PDB file of C-alpha atoms in Angstrom:
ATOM      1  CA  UNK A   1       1.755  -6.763 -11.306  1.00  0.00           C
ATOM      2  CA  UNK A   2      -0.781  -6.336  -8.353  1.00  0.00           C
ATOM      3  CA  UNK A   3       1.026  -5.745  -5.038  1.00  0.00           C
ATOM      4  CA  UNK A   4      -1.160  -5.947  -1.681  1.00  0.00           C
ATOM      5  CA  UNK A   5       0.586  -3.992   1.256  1.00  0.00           C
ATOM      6  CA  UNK A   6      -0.926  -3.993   4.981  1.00  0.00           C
ATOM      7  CA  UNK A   7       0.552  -0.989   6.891  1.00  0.00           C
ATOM      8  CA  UNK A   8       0.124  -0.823  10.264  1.00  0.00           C
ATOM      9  CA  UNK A   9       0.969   2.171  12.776  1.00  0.00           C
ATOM     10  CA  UNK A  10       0.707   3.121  16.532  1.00  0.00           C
ATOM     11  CA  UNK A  11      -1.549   5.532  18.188  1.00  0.00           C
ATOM     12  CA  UNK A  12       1.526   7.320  18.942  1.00  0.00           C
ATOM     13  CA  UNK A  13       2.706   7.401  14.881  1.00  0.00           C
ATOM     14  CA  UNK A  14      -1.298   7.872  13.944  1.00  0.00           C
ATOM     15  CA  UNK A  15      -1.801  10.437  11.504  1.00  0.00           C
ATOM     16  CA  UNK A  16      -5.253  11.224  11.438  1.00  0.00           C
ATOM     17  CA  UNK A  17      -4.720  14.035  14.173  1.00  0.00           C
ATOM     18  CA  UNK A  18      -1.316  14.876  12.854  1.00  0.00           C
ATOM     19  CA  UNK A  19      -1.209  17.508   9.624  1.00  0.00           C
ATOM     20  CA  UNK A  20       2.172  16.405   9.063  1.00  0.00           C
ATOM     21  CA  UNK A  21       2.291  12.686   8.577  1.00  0.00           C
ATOM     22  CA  UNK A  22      -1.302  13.059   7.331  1.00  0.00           C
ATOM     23  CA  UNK A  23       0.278  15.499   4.248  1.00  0.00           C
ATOM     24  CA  UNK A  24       2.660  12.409   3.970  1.00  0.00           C
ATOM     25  CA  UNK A  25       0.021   9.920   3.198  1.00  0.00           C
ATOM     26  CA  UNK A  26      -2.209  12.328   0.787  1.00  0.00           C
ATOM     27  CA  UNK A  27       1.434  13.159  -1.275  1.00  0.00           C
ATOM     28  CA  UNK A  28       2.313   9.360  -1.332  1.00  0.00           C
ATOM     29  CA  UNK A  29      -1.376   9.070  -2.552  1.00  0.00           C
ATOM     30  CA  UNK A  30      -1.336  11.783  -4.986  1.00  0.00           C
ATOM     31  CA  UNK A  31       1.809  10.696  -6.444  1.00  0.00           C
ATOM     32  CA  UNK A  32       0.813   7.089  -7.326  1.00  0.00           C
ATOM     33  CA  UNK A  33       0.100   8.478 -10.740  1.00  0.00           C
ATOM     34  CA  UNK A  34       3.052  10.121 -11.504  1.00  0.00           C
ATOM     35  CA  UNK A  35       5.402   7.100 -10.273  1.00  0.00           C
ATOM     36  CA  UNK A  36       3.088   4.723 -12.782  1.00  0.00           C
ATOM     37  CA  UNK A  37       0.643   2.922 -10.148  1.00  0.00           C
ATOM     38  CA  UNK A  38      -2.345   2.447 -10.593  1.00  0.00           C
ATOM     39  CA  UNK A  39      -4.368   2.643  -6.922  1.00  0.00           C
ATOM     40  CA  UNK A  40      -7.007  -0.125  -7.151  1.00  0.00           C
ATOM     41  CA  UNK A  41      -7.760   0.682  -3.734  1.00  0.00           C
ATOM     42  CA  UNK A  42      -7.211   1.652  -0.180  1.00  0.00           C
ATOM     43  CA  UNK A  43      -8.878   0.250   2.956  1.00  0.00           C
ATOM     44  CA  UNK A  44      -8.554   1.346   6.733  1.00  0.00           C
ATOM     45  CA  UNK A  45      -9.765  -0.175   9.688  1.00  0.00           C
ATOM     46  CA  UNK A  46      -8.900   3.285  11.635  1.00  0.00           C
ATOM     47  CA  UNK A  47      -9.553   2.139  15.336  1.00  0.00           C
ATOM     48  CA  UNK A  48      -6.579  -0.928  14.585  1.00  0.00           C
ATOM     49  CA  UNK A  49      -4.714   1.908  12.968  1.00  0.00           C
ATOM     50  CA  UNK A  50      -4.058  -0.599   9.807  1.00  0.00           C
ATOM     51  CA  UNK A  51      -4.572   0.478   6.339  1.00  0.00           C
ATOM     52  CA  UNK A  52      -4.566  -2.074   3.494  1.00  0.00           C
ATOM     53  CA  UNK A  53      -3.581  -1.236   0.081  1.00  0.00           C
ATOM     54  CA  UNK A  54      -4.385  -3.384  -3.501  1.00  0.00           C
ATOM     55  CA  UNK A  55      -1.852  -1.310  -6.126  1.00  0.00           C
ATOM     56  CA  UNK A  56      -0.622  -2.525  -9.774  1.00  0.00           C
ATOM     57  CA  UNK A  57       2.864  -1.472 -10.666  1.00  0.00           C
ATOM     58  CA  UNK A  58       5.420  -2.356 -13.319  1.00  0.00           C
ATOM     59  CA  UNK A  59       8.301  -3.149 -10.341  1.00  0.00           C
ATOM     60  CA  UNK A  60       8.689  -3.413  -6.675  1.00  0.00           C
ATOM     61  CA  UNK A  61      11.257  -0.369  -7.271  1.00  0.00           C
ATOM     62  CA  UNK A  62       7.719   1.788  -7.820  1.00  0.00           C
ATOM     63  CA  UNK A  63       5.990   0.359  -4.738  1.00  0.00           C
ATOM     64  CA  UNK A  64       9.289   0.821  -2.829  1.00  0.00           C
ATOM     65  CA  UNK A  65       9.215   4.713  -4.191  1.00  0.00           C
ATOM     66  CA  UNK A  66       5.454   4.839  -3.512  1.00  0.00           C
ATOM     67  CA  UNK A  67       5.714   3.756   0.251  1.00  0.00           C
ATOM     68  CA  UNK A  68       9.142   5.906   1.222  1.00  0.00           C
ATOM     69  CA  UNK A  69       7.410   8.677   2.545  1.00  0.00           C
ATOM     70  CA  UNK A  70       5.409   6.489   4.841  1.00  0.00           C
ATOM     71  CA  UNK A  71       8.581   4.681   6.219  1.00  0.00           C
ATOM     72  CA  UNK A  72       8.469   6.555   9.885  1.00  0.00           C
ATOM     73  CA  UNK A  73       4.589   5.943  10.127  1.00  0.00           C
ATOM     74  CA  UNK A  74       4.560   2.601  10.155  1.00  0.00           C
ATOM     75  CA  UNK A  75       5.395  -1.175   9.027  1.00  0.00           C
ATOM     76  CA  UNK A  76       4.504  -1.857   5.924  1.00  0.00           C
ATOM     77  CA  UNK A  77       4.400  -5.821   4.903  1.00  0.00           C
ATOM     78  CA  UNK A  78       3.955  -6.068   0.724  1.00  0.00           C
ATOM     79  CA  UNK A  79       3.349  -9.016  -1.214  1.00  0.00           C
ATOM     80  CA  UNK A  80       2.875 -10.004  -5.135  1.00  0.00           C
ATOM     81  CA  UNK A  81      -0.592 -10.976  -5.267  1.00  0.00           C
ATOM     82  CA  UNK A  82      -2.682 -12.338  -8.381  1.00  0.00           C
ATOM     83  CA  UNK A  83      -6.341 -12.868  -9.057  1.00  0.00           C
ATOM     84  CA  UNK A  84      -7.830 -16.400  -8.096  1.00  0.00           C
ATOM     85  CA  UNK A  85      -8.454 -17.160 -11.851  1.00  0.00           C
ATOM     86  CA  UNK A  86      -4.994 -15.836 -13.048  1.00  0.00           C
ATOM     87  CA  UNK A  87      -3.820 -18.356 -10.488  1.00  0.00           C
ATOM     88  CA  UNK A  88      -6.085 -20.769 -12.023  1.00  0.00           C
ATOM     89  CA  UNK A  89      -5.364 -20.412 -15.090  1.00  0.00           C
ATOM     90  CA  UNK A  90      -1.517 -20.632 -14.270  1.00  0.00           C
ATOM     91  CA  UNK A  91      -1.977 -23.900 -13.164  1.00  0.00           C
ATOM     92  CA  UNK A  92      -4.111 -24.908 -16.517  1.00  0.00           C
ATOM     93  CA  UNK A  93      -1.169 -24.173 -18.606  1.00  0.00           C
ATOM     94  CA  UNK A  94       1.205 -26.723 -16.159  1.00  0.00           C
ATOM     95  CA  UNK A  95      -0.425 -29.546 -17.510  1.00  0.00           C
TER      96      UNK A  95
END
């Protein structure tokens, strides 16, 4: 399953002036592996202090484990996503 999360955080939670919660995000990054997601990628848009994630996991249990460290930076807002033509072709087999 693809998963598309949007996490956003203050100035005041920011962590890239902050060793700490920046070690958080590189360990939650680092770990993706070993928790069996697959990073497609990882997009920031530092000056709105939002970064936007596309992962694939198995379950919502690994994204859940993936984004626990991150909890006190931040809201995170994840939803199931699937490609346009996988949505497409979804709607093929309806008929």
């Amino acid at each position: 399953m693809l998963f598309h999360a949007t996490h956003v955080h203050s100035y005041q939670t920011c962590h890239a002036h902050d060793e700490k919660r920046k070690a958080k995000v590189m360990e939650a990054v680092q770990s993706a592996g070993d928790i069996g997601i697959n990073i497609i990628g990882i997009f920031v848009d530092p000056p709105g202090h939002v970064g936007y994630f596309v992962l694939e996991a198995e379950s919502m249990e690994q994204i859940v484990q993936f984004f626990d460290p991150l909890l006190e930076l931040g809201d995170t807002n994840i939803r199931p996503v699937m490609s346009m033509q996988a949505a497409l072709d979804a709607l093929k087999s309806t008929d």
